[in-house]
Coordinates of C-alpha atoms and ligand atoms in Angstrom, one line a residue:
X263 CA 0.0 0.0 0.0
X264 CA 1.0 3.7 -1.1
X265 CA 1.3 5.9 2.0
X266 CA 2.3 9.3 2.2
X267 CA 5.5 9.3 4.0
X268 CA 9.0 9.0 3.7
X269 CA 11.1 6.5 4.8
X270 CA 15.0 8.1 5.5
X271 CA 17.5 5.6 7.2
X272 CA 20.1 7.1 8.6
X273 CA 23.4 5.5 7.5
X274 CA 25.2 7.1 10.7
X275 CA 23.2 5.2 13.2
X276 CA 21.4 2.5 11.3
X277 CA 18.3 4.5 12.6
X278 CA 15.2 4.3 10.5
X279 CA 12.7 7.4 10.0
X280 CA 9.2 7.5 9.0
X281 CA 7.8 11.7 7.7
X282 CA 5.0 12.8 6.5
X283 CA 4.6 13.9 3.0
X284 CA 2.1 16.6 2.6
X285 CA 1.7 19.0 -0.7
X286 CA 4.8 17.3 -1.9
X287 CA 7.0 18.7 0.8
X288 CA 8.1 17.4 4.2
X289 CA 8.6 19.6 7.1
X290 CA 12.3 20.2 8.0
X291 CA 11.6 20.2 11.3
X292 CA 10.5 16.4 11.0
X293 CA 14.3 15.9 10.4
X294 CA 14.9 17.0 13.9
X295 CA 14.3 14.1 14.9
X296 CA 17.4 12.7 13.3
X297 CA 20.4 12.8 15.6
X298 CA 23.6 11.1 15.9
X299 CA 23.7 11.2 19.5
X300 CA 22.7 13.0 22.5
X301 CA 24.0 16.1 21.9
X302 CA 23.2 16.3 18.8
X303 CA 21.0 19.3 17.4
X304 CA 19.2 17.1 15.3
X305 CA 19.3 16.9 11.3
X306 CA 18.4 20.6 9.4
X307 CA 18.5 20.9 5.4
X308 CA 21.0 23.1 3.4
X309 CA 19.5 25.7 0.9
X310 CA 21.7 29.2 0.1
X311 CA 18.7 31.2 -1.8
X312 CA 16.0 28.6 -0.9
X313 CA 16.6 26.6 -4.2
X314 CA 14.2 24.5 -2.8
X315 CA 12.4 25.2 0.0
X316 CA 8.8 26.2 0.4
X317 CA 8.6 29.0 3.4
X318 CA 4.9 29.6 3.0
X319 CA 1.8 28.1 2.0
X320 CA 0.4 30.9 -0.5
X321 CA -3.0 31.3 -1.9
X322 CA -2.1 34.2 -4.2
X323 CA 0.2 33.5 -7.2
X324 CA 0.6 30.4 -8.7
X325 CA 3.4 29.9 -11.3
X326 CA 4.4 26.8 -13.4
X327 CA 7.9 27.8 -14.3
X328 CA 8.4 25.2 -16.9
X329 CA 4.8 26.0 -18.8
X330 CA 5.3 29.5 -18.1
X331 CA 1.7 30.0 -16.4
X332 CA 1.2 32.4 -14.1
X333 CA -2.5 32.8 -12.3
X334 CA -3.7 35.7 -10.0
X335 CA -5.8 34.1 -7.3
X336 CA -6.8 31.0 -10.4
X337 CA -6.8 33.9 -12.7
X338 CA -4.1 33.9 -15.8
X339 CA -2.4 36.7 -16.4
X340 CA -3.2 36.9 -20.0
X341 CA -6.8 37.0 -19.1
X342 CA -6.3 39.9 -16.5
X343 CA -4.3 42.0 -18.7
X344 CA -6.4 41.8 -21.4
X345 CA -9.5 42.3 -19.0
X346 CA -9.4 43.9 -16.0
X347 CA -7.5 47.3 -14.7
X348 CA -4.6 47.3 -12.1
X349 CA -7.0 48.6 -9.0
X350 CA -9.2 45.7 -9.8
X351 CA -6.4 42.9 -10.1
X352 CA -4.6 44.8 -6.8
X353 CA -8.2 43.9 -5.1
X354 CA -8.1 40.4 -6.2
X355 CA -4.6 39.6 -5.0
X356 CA -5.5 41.3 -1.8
X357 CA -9.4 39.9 -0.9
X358 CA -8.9 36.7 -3.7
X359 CA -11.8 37.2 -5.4
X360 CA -12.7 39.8 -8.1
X361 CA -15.3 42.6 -6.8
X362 CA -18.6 43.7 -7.7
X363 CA -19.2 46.3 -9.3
X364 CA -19.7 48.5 -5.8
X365 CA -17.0 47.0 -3.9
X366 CA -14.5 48.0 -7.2
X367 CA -16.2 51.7 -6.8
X368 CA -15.5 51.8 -3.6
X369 CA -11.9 50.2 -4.1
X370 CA -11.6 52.9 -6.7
X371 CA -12.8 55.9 -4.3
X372 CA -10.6 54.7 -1.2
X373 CA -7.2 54.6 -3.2
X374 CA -8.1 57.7 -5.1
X375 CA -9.0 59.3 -2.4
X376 CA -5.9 58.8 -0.6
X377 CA -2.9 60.4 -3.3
X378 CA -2.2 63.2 -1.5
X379 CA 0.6 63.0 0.6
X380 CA 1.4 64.8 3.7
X381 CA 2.9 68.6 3.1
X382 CA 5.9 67.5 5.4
X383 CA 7.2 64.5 3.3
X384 CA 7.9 66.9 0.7
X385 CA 10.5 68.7 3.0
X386 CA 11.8 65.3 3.3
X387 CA 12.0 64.6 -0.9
X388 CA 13.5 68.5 -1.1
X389 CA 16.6 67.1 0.8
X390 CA 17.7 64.9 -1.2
X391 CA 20.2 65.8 -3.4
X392 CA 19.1 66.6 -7.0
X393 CA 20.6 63.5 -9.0
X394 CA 19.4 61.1 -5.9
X395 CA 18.3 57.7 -6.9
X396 CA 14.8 57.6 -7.6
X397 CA 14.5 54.1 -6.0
X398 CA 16.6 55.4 -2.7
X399 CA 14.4 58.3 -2.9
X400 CA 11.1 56.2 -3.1
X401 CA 12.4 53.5 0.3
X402 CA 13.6 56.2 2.3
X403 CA 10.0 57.8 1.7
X404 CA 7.5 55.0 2.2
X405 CA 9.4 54.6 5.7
X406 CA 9.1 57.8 6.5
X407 CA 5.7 57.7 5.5
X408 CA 4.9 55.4 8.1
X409 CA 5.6 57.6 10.8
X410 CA 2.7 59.7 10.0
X411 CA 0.7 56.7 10.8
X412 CA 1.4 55.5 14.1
X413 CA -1.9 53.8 14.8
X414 CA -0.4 51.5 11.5
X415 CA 1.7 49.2 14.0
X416 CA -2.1 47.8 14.8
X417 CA -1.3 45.4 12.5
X418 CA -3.6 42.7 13.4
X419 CA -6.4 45.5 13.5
X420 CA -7.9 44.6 9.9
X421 CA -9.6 48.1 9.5
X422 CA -6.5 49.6 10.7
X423 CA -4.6 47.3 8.0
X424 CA -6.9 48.0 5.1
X425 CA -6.5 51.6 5.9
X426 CA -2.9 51.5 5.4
X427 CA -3.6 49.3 2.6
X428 CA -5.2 51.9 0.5
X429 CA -2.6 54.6 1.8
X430 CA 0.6 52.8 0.8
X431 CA -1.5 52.0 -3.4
X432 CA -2.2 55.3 -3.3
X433 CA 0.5 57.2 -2.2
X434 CA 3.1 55.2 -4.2
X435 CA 2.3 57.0 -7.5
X436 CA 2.7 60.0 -5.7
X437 CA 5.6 59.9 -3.6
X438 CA 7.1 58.4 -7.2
X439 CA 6.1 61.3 -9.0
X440 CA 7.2 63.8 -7.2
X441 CA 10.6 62.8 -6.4
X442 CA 10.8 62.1 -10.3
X443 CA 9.7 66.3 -10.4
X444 CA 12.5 66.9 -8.0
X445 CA 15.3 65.7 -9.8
X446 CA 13.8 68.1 -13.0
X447 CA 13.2 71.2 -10.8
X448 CA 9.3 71.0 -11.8
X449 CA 7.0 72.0 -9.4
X450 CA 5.1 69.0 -7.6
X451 CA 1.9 68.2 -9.6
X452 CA -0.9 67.3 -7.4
X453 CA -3.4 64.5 -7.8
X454 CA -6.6 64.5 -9.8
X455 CA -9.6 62.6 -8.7
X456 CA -11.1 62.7 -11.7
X457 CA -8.4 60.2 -13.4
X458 CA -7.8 56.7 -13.4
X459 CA -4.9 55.4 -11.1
X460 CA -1.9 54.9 -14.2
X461 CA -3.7 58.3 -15.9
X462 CA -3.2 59.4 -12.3
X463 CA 0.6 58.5 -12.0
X464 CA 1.0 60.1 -16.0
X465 CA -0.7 63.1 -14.8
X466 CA 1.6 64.0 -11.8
X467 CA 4.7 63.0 -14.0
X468 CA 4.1 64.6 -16.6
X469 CA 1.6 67.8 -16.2
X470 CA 3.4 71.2 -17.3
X471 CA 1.0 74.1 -17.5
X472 CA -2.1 72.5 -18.9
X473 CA -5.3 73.4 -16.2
X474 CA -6.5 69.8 -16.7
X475 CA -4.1 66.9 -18.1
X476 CA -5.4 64.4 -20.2
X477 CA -3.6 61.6 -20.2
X478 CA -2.9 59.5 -24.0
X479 CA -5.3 56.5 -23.8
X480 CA -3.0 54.4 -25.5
X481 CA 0.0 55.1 -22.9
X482 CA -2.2 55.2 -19.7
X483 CA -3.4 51.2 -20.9
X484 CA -0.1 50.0 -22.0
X485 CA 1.0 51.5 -18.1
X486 CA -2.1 49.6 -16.4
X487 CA -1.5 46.4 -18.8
X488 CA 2.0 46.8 -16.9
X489 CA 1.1 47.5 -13.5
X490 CA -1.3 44.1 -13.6
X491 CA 1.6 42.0 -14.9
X492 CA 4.1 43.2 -12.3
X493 CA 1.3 43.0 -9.6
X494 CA 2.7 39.8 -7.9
X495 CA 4.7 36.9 -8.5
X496 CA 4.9 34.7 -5.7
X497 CA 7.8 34.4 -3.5
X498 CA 10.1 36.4 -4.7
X499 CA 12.9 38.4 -3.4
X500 CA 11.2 41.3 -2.9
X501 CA 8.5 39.2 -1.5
X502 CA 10.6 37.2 0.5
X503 CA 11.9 40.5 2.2
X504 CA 8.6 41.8 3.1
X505 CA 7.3 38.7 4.6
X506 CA 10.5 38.4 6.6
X507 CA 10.4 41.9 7.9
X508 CA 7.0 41.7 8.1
X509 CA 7.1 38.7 10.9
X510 CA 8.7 40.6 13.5
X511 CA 5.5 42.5 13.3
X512 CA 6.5 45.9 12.2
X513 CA 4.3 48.4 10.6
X514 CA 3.7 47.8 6.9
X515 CA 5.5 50.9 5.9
X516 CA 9.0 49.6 6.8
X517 CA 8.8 46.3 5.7
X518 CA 7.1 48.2 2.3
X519 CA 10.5 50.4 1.8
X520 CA 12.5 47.1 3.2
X521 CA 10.9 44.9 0.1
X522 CA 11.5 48.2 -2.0
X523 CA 15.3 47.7 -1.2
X524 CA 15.4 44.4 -2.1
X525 CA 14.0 45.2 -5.7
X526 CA 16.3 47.4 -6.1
X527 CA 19.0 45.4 -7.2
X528 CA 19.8 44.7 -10.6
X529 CA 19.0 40.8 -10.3
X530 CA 15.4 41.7 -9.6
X531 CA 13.8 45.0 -9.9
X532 CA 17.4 47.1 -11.7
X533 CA 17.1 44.1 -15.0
X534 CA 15.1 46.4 -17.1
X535 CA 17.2 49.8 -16.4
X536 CA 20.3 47.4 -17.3
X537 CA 18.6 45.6 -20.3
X538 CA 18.4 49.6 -21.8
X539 CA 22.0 50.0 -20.9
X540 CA 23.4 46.3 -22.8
X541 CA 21.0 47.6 -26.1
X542 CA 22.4 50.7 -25.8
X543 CA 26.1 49.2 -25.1
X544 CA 25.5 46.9 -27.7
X545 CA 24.4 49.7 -30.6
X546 CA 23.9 48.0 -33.6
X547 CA 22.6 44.4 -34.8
X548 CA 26.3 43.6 -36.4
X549 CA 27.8 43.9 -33.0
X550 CA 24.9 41.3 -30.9
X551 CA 27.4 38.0 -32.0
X552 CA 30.4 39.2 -30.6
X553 CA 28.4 40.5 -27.7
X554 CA 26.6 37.0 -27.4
X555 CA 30.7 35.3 -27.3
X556 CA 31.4 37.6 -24.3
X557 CA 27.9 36.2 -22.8
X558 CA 29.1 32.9 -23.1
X559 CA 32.8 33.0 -22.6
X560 CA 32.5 33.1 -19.4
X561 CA 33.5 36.3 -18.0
X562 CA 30.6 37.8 -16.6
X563 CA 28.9 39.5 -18.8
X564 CA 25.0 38.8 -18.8
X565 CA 22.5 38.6 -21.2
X566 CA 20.3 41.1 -19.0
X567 CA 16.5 40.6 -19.2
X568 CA 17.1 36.8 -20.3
X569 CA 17.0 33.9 -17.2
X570 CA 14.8 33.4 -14.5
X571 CA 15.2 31.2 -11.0
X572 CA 11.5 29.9 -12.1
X573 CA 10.8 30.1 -15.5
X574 CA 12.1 27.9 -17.1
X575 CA 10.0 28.5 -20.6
X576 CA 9.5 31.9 -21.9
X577 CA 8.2 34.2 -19.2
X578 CA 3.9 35.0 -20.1
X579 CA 4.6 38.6 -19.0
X580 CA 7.3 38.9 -21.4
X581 CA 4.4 37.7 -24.1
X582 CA 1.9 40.3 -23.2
X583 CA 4.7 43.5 -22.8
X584 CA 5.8 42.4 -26.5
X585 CA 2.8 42.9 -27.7
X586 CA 2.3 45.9 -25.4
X587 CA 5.3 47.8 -26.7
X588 CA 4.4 47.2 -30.3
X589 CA 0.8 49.6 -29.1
X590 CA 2.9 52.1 -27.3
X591 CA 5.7 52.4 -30.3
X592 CA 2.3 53.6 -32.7
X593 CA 2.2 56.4 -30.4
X594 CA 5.2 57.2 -29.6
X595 CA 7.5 56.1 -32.4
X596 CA 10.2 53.0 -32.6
X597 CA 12.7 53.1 -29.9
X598 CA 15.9 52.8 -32.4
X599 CA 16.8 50.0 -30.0
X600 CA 14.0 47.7 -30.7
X601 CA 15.7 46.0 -33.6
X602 CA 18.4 44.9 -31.7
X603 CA 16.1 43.4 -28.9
X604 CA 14.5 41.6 -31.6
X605 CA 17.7 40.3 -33.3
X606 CA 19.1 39.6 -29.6
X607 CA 16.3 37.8 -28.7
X608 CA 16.3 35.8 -32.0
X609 CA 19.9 34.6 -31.8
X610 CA 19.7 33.6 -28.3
X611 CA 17.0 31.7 -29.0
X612 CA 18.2 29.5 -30.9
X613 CA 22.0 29.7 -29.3
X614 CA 23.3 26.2 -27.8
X615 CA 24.2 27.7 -24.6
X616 CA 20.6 29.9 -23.6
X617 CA 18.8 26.5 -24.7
X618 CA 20.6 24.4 -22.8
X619 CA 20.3 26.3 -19.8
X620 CA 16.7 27.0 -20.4
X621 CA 17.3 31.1 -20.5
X622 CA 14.4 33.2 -22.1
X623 CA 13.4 36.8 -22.1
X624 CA 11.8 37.5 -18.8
X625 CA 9.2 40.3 -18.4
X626 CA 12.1 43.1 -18.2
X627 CA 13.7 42.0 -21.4
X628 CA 10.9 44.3 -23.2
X629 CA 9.0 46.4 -20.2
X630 CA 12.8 48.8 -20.6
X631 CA 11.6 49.7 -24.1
X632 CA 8.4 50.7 -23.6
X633 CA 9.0 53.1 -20.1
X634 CA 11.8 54.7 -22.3
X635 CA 9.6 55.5 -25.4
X636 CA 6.8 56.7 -22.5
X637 CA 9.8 58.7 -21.5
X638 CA 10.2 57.8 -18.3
X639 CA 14.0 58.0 -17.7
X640 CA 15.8 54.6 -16.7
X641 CA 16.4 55.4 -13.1
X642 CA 12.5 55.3 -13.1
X643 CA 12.3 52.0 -14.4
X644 CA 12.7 50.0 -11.1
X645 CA 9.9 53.0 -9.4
X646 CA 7.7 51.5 -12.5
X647 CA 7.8 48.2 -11.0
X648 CA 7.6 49.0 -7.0
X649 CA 4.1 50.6 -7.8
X650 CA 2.0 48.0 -8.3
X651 CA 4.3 45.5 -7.0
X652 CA 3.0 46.6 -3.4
X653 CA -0.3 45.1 -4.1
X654 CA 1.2 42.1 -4.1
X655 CA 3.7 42.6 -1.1
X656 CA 0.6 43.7 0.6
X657 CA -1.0 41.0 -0.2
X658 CA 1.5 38.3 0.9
X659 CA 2.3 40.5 3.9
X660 CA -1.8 40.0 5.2
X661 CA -1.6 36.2 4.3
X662 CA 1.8 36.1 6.3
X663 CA 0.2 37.7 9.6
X664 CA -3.3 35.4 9.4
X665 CA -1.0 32.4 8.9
X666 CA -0.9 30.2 11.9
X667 CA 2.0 28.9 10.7
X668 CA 4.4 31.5 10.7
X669 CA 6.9 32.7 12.9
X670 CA 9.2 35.5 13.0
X671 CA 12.2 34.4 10.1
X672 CA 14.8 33.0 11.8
X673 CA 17.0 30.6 9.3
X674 CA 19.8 28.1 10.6
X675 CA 23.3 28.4 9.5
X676 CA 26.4 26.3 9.3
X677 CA 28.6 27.5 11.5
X678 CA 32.3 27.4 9.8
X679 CA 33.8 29.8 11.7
X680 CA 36.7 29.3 13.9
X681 CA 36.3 27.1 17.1
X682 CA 36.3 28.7 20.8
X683 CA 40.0 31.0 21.4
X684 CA 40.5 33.0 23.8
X685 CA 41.0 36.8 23.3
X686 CA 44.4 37.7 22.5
X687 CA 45.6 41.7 24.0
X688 CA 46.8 44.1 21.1
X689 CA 49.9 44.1 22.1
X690 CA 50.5 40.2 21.6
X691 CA 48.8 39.4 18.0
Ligands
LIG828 N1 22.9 35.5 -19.3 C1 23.8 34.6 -19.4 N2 23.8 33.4 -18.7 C2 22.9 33.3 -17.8 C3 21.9 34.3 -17.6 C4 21.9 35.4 -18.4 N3 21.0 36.3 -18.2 N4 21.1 33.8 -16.6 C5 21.6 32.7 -16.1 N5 22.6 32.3 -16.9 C6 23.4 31.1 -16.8 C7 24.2 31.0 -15.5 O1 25.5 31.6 -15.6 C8 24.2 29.6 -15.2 O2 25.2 29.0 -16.1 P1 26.1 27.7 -15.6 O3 25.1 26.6 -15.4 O4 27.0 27.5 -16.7 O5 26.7 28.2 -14.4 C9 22.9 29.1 -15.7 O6 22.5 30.0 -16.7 C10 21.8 29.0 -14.6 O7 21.7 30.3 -14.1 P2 21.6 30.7 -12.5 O8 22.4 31.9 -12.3 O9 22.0 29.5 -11.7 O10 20.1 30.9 -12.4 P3 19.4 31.7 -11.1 O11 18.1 31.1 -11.0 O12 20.3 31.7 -9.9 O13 19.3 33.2 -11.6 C11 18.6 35.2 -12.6 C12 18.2 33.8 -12.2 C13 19.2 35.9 -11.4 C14 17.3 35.9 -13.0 C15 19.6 35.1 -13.7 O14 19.0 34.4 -14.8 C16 20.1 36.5 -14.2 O15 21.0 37.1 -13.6 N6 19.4 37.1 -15.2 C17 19.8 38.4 -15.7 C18 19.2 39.5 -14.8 C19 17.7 39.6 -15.0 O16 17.2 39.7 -16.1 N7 17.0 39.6 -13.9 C20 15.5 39.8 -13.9 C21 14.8 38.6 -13.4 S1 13.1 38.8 -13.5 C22 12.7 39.8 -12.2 O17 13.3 39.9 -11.2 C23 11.5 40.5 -12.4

């Protein structure tokens, strides 16, 4: 008879273990039981970047990285992008279940209704120095927009929560707006209730003297189309950051700016802003196979905006943004480096070494392209994609805290360090 354990002997002792499998995983805390004597701690599992280890049980984002699916809440992607808006997809991920017609209203209402940002913060934007980061603007803001909020360390408060909630959508289009103004010299340009949440965002980047901006249809889509597909995507590291902040039950801002931080960095949330740079590096179609050698020699050099830890197949996002771009280049024009995106992406395609290693363009091979032709400049680009991305931190952060499962993070290590010596004075070593 089938049963759903797992049988480990353990060659050390001759000790035989029976643990339950359940959801195709055992617990590593089963393996405690496993010791090689007394004093021993008991058996743990070794995983650097949790290759693979599941640290949640998640009813948000399902991917299949090798049939490149990826569902919001049961939901594909494709569906939602072609379908829904951002604020309605950011309410999904967060109640998991689309809304009605009033309860998207009043979804709607509560995040429009809560742009503006506190005079103050923009004291705290004005200090920065004119060339700052737009990403280090945007963390050190959203944590310093917590602190206008004290009652938000009531985290297990859920009107409290949902308040917060609709302040942290809200705000991030402005607080990314404005520090975007900043580094220009414009004047801040205020919210307008009357527009949709992207027309919003396009409105407060981009107003100059106009008394009432209207925003290009074509542009403000292709932005929400974005927003949805960079909404959430499981346990990511940005993800992974906010949930582990998030257990040691801070409020919702910091652990916001500390998943922020993590997307930061150019293996996550900095790919497209670098995929603009290699195009632009690269400069012409004749130079993409020597280029593609350098890839493969060894040496370093990334094919940016190619490879993901889960796809494994080309990424559906990446689908969707190519056909996103072609919209947004009718309005805008070509972006001269389209053509060698195209040619790159052909040759590597086919190339020995990216199909061998399973490496296809992931969703910031193309999303680079369009934010530059919308003229958003690259330091934006990583802004573009903490925006909507805090739907889904937000979400995953509220599963997190109503988990009875979880724990503040606390990994094991190996310790490898040297062995108890005793302090030696200065004077001696
Ligand atoms: N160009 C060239 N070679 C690559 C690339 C790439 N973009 N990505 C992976 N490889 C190679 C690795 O060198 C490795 O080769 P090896 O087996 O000979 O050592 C093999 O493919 C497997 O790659 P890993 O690095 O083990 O894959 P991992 O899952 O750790 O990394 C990652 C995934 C970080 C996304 C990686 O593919 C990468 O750096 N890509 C470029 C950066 C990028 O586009 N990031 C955006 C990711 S999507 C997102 O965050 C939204």
């Amino acid at each position: 008879m089938a049963s759903d354990t797992l049988t480990i002997v353990d060659n050390r002792t001759g000790k035989k273990y029976e643990v339950p499998i359940v959801d195709g995983t055992i617990r590593a805390t089963d393996l405690r039981q496993i010791k090689n004597g007394a004093d021993d701690f008991g058996l743990m599992t070794y995983d650097p970047a949790f290759m693979n280890t599941a640290a949640c049980r998640s009813a948000i984002t399902f991917i299949d990285g090798d049939k490149g699916i990826l569902e919001y809440r049961g939901y594909p992607i494709e569906q939602l992008a072609e379908k829904s808006t951002y604020l309605e997809t950011s309410f999904l991920l967060l109640t998991g279940e689309l809304p009605s017609k009033k309860e998207l209203d009043e979804w709607v209402w509560n995040i429009t209704h809560h742009t503006i940002i506190n005079e103050n913060l923009k004291g705290l934007l004005d200090a920065f120095r004119y060339n700052a980061h737009p990403m280090g603007k945007l963390i050190s803001t959203v944590a310093a927009l917590g602190t206008f909020y004290p009652e938000a360390k009531n985290i297990f408060d859920p009107a409290i929560r949902e308040k917060q909630i609709h302040r942290l959508i809200a705000k991030m289009i402005t607080i990314a707006a404005f520090g975007y103004r900043r580094m220009l010299g414009m004047p801040y340009a205020y919210p307008d209730n009357d527009l949709s949440y992207p027309g919003n965002f396009l409105n407060m980047m981009f107003r100059a003297t106009e008394v009432k901006y209207e925003p290009n249809p074509v542009l403000e889509h292709a932005l929400d189309v974005l927003f949805i597909l960079h909404a959430d995507h499981e346990q990511n590291c940005s993800t992974n950051a906010m949930r582990a902040v998030g257990s040691s039950h801070v409020e919702p801002y910091a652990a916001v700016a500390a998943a922020a931080a993590a997307l930061y960095g150019p293996l996550h949330g900095g790919a497209n802003e670098e995929v603009i740079r290699m195009l632009s590096e690269i400069g012409s179609s004749k130079n993409i196979p020597a280029f593609i050698q350098r890839v493969k020699s060894g040496e370093g050099v990334k094919l940016m905006g190619f490879g993901h830890r889960v796809y494994k197949n080309y990424d559906p996002r990446a689908k969707i943004i190519k056909r996103v771009a072609y919209e947004v280049f009718e309005v805008t024009g070509k972006s001269p480096l389209l053509d060698i995106a195209l040619e790159l992406e052909k040759i590597a395609l086919e190339d020995e070494y990216f199909v061998k290693r399973k490496l296809y363009p992931n969703v910031d091979f193309y999303s680079g392209l369009i934010y530059q032709a919308m003229k958003f400049p690259m330091d934006m680009f990583p802004v573009l994609f903490a925006i909507p991305r805090v739907s889904g931190w937000l979400a995953q952060w509220q599963e997190m805290l109503q988990d009875p499962d979880q724990k503040i993070a606390r990994p094991r290590q190996i310790f490898v360090g040297p062995e108890r010596r005793d302090f030696v004075p200065i004077d001696k070593r």
